[in-house]
């Protein structure tokens, strides 16, 4: 079956530091890949997505590239801000029809950015 | 611009009580989902629906029931609350295009004591 593995947190960084959160996946076919962000007390929001190999998703300074050869979708940001403190979830959506686009989530990585 | 709306936001139940978590969406999405989020465990799919009148089990359906009488509404029912059902519950919806994302509500925090 499908699975997503994320690096464990918390990740604690100083403001303006470089961020990488690793994500690898196991899936059949060509899934779509997503990063969701959850701010305290809120639901999940889509941060970025990529639907095929070598696609780069980007939003709000965050980027992730769909690497089929390494089955990875690592999240990066060049300069984090305090407002980026949140929990980040990597997820994949199955390729096959009839799956109702069910998402498989990683366990989440908490990011704390300090002044 | 409501999106996905969940009610209530918080609830405390006694063991053995029942309740319904409400979820409604105004985006005319066919697909709807219920997840539970436990600390350090990510989100687990409880039930999902691909359209009115059609529901199916996810990874962790035991102790829950759902119905989908309209496109907009997808309530989740707990019949006999147990402490193991203490969690945060999220409802989500999605259009039928394969690369569209799921849209989430703000969650219901449920404690069973």
mmCIF file of C-alpha atoms in Angstrom:
data_model
loop_
_atom_site.group_PDB
_atom_site.id
_atom_site.type_symbol
_atom_site.label_atom_id
_atom_site.label_comp_id
_atom_site.label_asym_id
_atom_site.label_seq_id
_atom_site.Cartn_x
_atom_site.Cartn_y
_atom_site.Cartn_z
ATOM 1 C CA UNK A 1 0.000 0.000 0.000
ATOM 2 C CA UNK A 2 0.876 3.668 -0.082
ATOM 3 C CA UNK A 3 2.960 5.235 2.649
ATOM 4 C CA UNK A 4 4.673 8.538 3.436
ATOM 5 C CA UNK A 5 7.675 8.992 5.711
ATOM 6 C CA UNK A 6 8.617 12.395 7.095
ATOM 7 C CA UNK A 7 11.502 13.474 9.255
ATOM 8 C CA UNK A 8 10.578 13.693 12.902
ATOM 9 C CA UNK A 9 10.361 17.029 14.612
ATOM 10 C CA UNK A 10 10.380 19.375 16.163
ATOM 11 C CA UNK A 11 12.654 21.347 13.891
ATOM 12 C CA UNK A 12 13.847 24.519 15.616
ATOM 13 C CA UNK A 13 15.442 27.251 13.527
ATOM 14 C CA UNK A 14 16.405 30.876 13.891
ATOM 15 C CA UNK A 15 14.661 33.424 11.725
ATOM 16 C CA UNK A 16 16.165 33.691 8.211
ATOM 17 C CA UNK A 17 17.658 30.184 8.409
ATOM 18 C CA UNK A 18 17.318 27.660 5.573
ATOM 19 C CA UNK A 19 14.653 24.998 5.997
ATOM 20 C CA UNK A 20 14.522 21.448 4.679
ATOM 21 C CA UNK A 21 11.886 18.932 5.742
ATOM 22 C CA UNK A 22 12.462 15.520 4.198
ATOM 23 C CA UNK A 23 9.634 13.439 2.765
ATOM 24 C CA UNK A 24 9.835 10.099 0.979
ATOM 25 C CA UNK A 25 7.005 7.966 -0.274
ATOM 26 C CA UNK A 26 6.035 4.484 -1.404
ATOM 27 C CA UNK A 27 3.296 4.163 -3.986
ATOM 28 C CA UNK A 28 2.348 2.360 -7.157
ATOM 29 C CA UNK A 29 2.134 4.294 -10.380
ATOM 30 C CA UNK A 30 2.397 8.071 -10.413
ATOM 31 C CA UNK A 31 0.745 9.634 -7.384
ATOM 32 C CA UNK A 32 0.178 13.337 -6.859
ATOM 33 C CA UNK A 33 2.199 14.810 -3.979
ATOM 34 C CA UNK A 34 1.199 17.538 -1.569
ATOM 35 C CA UNK A 35 2.469 19.584 1.334
ATOM 36 C CA UNK A 36 -0.152 20.777 3.792
ATOM 37 C CA UNK A 37 0.437 23.218 6.666
ATOM 38 C CA UNK A 38 -1.458 23.348 9.947
ATOM 39 C CA UNK A 39 -1.252 26.473 12.094
ATOM 40 C CA UNK A 40 -2.163 26.180 15.793
ATOM 41 C CA UNK A 41 -5.873 25.581 16.330
ATOM 42 C CA UNK A 42 -6.658 25.431 12.631
ATOM 43 C CA UNK A 43 -7.328 22.848 9.948
ATOM 44 C CA UNK A 44 -4.911 21.826 7.236
ATOM 45 C CA UNK A 45 -4.243 24.185 4.347
ATOM 46 C CA UNK A 46 -2.708 23.203 1.043
ATOM 47 C CA UNK A 47 0.756 24.726 0.788
ATOM 48 C CA UNK A 48 1.894 23.327 -2.572
ATOM 49 C CA UNK A 49 1.496 20.343 -4.846
ATOM 50 C CA UNK A 50 3.101 18.482 -7.751
ATOM 51 C CA UNK A 51 1.304 16.051 -10.010
ATOM 52 C CA UNK A 52 4.069 14.477 -12.086
ATOM 53 C CA UNK A 53 7.758 13.673 -11.969
ATOM 54 C CA UNK A 54 10.143 16.663 -12.005
ATOM 55 C CA UNK A 55 7.295 19.111 -11.290
ATOM 56 C CA UNK A 56 8.200 21.809 -8.778
ATOM 57 C CA UNK A 57 5.462 23.091 -6.506
ATOM 58 C CA UNK A 58 5.957 26.503 -4.931
ATOM 59 C CA UNK A 59 4.046 28.910 -2.706
ATOM 60 C CA UNK A 60 4.920 31.608 -0.139
ATOM 61 C CA UNK A 61 8.653 31.009 -0.640
ATOM 62 C CA UNK A 62 8.353 27.255 -0.074
ATOM 63 C CA UNK A 63 9.365 24.793 -2.809
ATOM 64 C CA UNK A 64 9.313 21.041 -3.337
ATOM 65 C CA UNK A 65 10.311 18.991 -6.370
ATOM 66 C CA UNK A 66 8.716 15.647 -7.273
ATOM 67 C CA UNK A 67 11.677 13.256 -7.608
ATOM 68 C CA UNK A 68 10.524 9.903 -8.904
ATOM 69 C CA UNK A 69 14.020 8.418 -9.005
ATOM 70 C CA UNK A 70 14.449 8.943 -5.257
ATOM 71 C CA UNK A 71 10.696 8.814 -4.407
ATOM 72 C CA UNK A 72 11.071 12.095 -2.538
ATOM 73 C CA UNK A 73 9.285 15.419 -2.178
ATOM 74 C CA UNK A 74 11.416 17.450 0.224
ATOM 75 C CA UNK A 75 10.116 20.832 1.379
ATOM 76 C CA UNK A 76 12.543 23.776 1.325
ATOM 77 C CA UNK A 77 12.500 27.464 2.129
ATOM 78 C CA UNK A 78 15.466 29.775 1.841
ATOM 79 C CA UNK A 79 14.690 32.087 4.758
ATOM 80 C CA UNK A 80 12.101 31.145 7.379
ATOM 81 C CA UNK A 81 10.079 33.612 9.440
ATOM 82 C CA UNK A 82 8.496 33.302 12.870
ATOM 83 C CA UNK A 83 5.116 33.213 11.121
ATOM 84 C CA UNK A 84 6.134 29.926 9.425
ATOM 85 C CA UNK A 85 5.942 28.115 12.770
ATOM 86 C CA UNK A 86 3.414 25.343 12.197
ATOM 87 C CA UNK A 87 3.096 21.619 11.556
ATOM 88 C CA UNK A 88 3.864 20.500 8.005
ATOM 89 C CA UNK A 89 2.366 17.349 6.492
ATOM 90 C CA UNK A 90 3.544 15.561 3.383
ATOM 91 C CA UNK A 91 0.824 13.581 1.610
ATOM 92 C CA UNK A 92 0.184 11.607 -1.534
ATOM 93 C CA UNK A 93 -2.934 10.886 -3.518
ATOM 94 C CA UNK A 94 -3.288 7.533 -5.202
ATOM 95 C CA UNK A 95 -2.944 7.269 -8.956
ATOM 96 C CA UNK A 96 -5.524 4.625 -9.687
ATOM 97 C CA UNK A 97 -9.112 5.456 -10.526
ATOM 98 C CA UNK A 98 -11.657 4.377 -7.969
ATOM 99 C CA UNK A 99 -9.472 5.427 -5.061
ATOM 100 C CA UNK A 100 -11.558 8.602 -4.539
ATOM 101 C CA UNK A 101 -8.248 10.484 -4.385
ATOM 102 C CA UNK A 102 -7.731 9.361 -0.821
ATOM 103 C CA UNK A 103 -4.761 11.025 0.825
ATOM 104 C CA UNK A 104 -2.070 9.159 2.702
ATOM 105 C CA UNK A 105 -0.365 11.459 5.202
ATOM 106 C CA UNK A 106 2.980 11.473 6.886
ATOM 107 C CA UNK A 107 3.042 11.962 10.649
ATOM 108 C CA UNK A 108 3.795 15.685 10.390
ATOM 109 C CA UNK A 109 6.845 17.777 11.274
ATOM 110 C CA UNK A 110 6.555 20.615 13.740
ATOM 111 C CA UNK A 111 8.605 23.703 12.830
ATOM 112 C CA UNK A 112 9.466 26.279 15.447
ATOM 113 C CA UNK A 113 11.141 29.479 14.286
ATOM 114 C CA UNK A 114 12.785 31.655 16.933
ATOM 115 C CA UNK A 115 13.751 35.318 16.757
ATOM 116 C CA UNK B 1 -16.480 32.065 1.150
ATOM 117 C CA UNK B 2 -17.302 29.424 3.791
ATOM 118 C CA UNK B 3 -15.624 26.326 2.279
ATOM 119 C CA UNK B 4 -15.869 23.387 4.700
ATOM 120 C CA UNK B 5 -17.680 24.102 7.982
ATOM 121 C CA UNK B 6 -17.527 21.798 11.003
ATOM 122 C CA UNK B 7 -19.608 21.988 14.158
ATOM 123 C CA UNK B 8 -19.123 21.907 17.069
ATOM 124 C CA UNK B 9 -15.543 23.099 17.555
ATOM 125 C CA UNK B 10 -15.202 21.468 20.975
ATOM 126 C CA UNK B 11 -17.156 18.812 22.835
ATOM 127 C CA UNK B 12 -16.767 16.731 25.954
ATOM 128 C CA UNK B 13 -18.674 13.449 26.147
ATOM 129 C CA UNK B 14 -19.096 10.815 28.800
ATOM 130 C CA UNK B 15 -18.283 7.196 27.996
ATOM 131 C CA UNK B 16 -21.245 5.546 26.281
ATOM 132 C CA UNK B 17 -22.863 8.753 25.066
ATOM 133 C CA UNK B 18 -23.540 9.342 21.405
ATOM 134 C CA UNK B 19 -23.172 12.403 19.224
ATOM 135 C CA UNK B 20 -23.004 13.589 15.636
ATOM 136 C CA UNK B 21 -20.223 15.745 14.239
ATOM 137 C CA UNK B 22 -21.557 17.959 11.500
ATOM 138 C CA UNK B 23 -19.777 18.822 8.264
ATOM 139 C CA UNK B 24 -21.075 20.872 5.368
ATOM 140 C CA UNK B 25 -19.398 22.269 2.263
ATOM 141 C CA UNK B 26 -20.557 24.877 -0.225
ATOM 142 C CA UNK B 27 -18.200 24.095 -3.104
ATOM 143 C CA UNK B 28 -20.410 21.443 -4.743
ATOM 144 C CA UNK B 29 -17.682 18.849 -4.211
ATOM 145 C CA UNK B 30 -18.614 15.229 -4.779
ATOM 146 C CA UNK B 31 -15.847 13.777 -2.609
ATOM 147 C CA UNK B 32 -15.941 14.150 1.182
ATOM 148 C CA UNK B 33 -13.808 12.636 3.920
ATOM 149 C CA UNK B 34 -13.552 12.272 7.687
ATOM 150 C CA UNK B 35 -10.174 12.024 9.387
ATOM 151 C CA UNK B 36 -9.014 11.792 12.964
ATOM 152 C CA UNK B 37 -5.758 13.324 14.101
ATOM 153 C CA UNK B 38 -3.968 11.873 17.099
ATOM 154 C CA UNK B 39 -0.716 13.341 18.487
ATOM 155 C CA UNK B 40 2.319 12.205 16.506
ATOM 156 C CA UNK B 41 0.203 9.976 14.259
ATOM 157 C CA UNK B 42 -0.743 12.194 11.353
ATOM 158 C CA UNK B 43 -4.257 11.915 9.961
ATOM 159 C CA UNK B 44 -6.107 8.637 9.592
ATOM 160 C CA UNK B 45 -9.074 8.250 7.250
ATOM 161 C CA UNK B 46 -12.280 7.114 8.986
ATOM 162 C CA UNK B 47 -14.871 7.185 6.182
ATOM 163 C CA UNK B 48 -15.234 8.782 2.799
ATOM 164 C CA UNK B 49 -17.916 9.411 0.194
ATOM 165 C CA UNK B 50 -17.758 9.878 -3.567
ATOM 166 C CA UNK B 51 -21.257 11.322 -3.825
ATOM 167 C CA UNK B 52 -24.705 11.515 -2.309
ATOM 168 C CA UNK B 53 -25.878 8.076 -1.200
ATOM 169 C CA UNK B 54 -22.408 6.483 -1.448
ATOM 170 C CA UNK B 55 -20.076 5.944 1.513
ATOM 171 C CA UNK B 56 -17.136 3.651 2.202
ATOM 172 C CA UNK B 57 -14.811 2.727 5.046
ATOM 173 C CA UNK B 58 -11.348 4.153 5.441
ATOM 174 C CA UNK B 59 -8.482 2.918 7.624
ATOM 175 C CA UNK B 60 -10.131 3.284 11.040
ATOM 176 C CA UNK B 61 -13.951 3.030 10.724
ATOM 177 C CA UNK B 62 -14.751 1.028 13.864
ATOM 178 C CA UNK B 63 -17.017 2.878 16.290
ATOM 179 C CA UNK B 64 -18.233 5.361 13.687
ATOM 180 C CA UNK B 65 -20.994 5.690 11.124
ATOM 181 C CA UNK B 66 -21.662 8.155 8.332
ATOM 182 C CA UNK B 67 -24.399 9.110 5.918
ATOM 183 C CA UNK B 68 -24.472 11.238 2.776
ATOM 184 C CA UNK B 69 -28.034 12.219 1.913
ATOM 185 C CA UNK B 70 -27.000 15.436 0.135
ATOM 186 C CA UNK B 71 -23.919 16.657 -1.721
ATOM 187 C CA UNK B 72 -23.329 19.345 0.902
ATOM 188 C CA UNK B 73 -23.529 17.378 4.165
ATOM 189 C CA UNK B 74 -21.490 14.484 5.539
ATOM 190 C CA UNK B 75 -22.194 13.918 9.264
ATOM 191 C CA UNK B 76 -20.102 11.540 11.383
ATOM 192 C CA UNK B 77 -21.877 9.600 14.140
ATOM 193 C CA UNK B 78 -20.355 8.151 17.302
ATOM 194 C CA UNK B 79 -22.836 5.697 18.807
ATOM 195 C CA UNK B 80 -21.120 4.599 22.034
ATOM 196 C CA UNK B 81 -18.294 6.978 22.859
ATOM 197 C CA UNK B 82 -15.095 5.404 24.163
ATOM 198 C CA UNK B 83 -11.941 7.064 25.546
ATOM 199 C CA UNK B 84 -10.011 5.823 22.487
ATOM 200 C CA UNK B 85 -12.131 8.161 20.367
ATOM 201 C CA UNK B 86 -10.674 11.221 22.064
ATOM 202 C CA UNK B 87 -9.115 13.035 19.124
ATOM 203 C CA UNK B 88 -9.370 15.963 16.758
ATOM 204 C CA UNK B 89 -11.683 15.245 13.829
ATOM 205 C CA UNK B 90 -11.329 16.869 10.444
ATOM 206 C CA UNK B 91 -13.737 16.883 7.558
ATOM 207 C CA UNK B 92 -12.514 17.534 4.024
ATOM 208 C CA UNK B 93 -13.985 17.834 0.544
ATOM 209 C CA UNK B 94 -12.625 17.680 -2.984
ATOM 210 C CA UNK B 95 -13.707 18.057 -6.576
ATOM 211 C CA UNK B 96 -13.528 15.095 -8.934
ATOM 212 C CA UNK B 97 -10.514 16.233 -10.986
ATOM 213 C CA UNK B 98 -7.636 13.993 -9.942
ATOM 214 C CA UNK B 99 -5.080 16.711 -9.177
ATOM 215 C CA UNK B 100 -7.378 18.953 -7.140
ATOM 216 C CA UNK B 101 -6.477 19.258 -3.451
ATOM 217 C CA UNK B 102 -8.662 18.390 -0.505
ATOM 218 C CA UNK B 103 -10.090 21.346 1.415
ATOM 219 C CA UNK B 104 -10.263 20.960 5.197
ATOM 220 C CA UNK B 105 -12.499 22.307 7.904
ATOM 221 C CA UNK B 106 -11.089 23.742 11.136
ATOM 222 C CA UNK B 107 -11.715 20.564 13.096
ATOM 223 C CA UNK B 108 -13.721 19.344 16.078
ATOM 224 C CA UNK B 109 -11.802 18.635 19.281
ATOM 225 C CA UNK B 110 -13.570 15.788 21.081
ATOM 226 C CA UNK B 111 -12.779 14.494 24.575
ATOM 227 C CA UNK B 112 -14.351 11.350 25.996
ATOM 228 C CA UNK B 113 -14.184 11.143 29.784
#
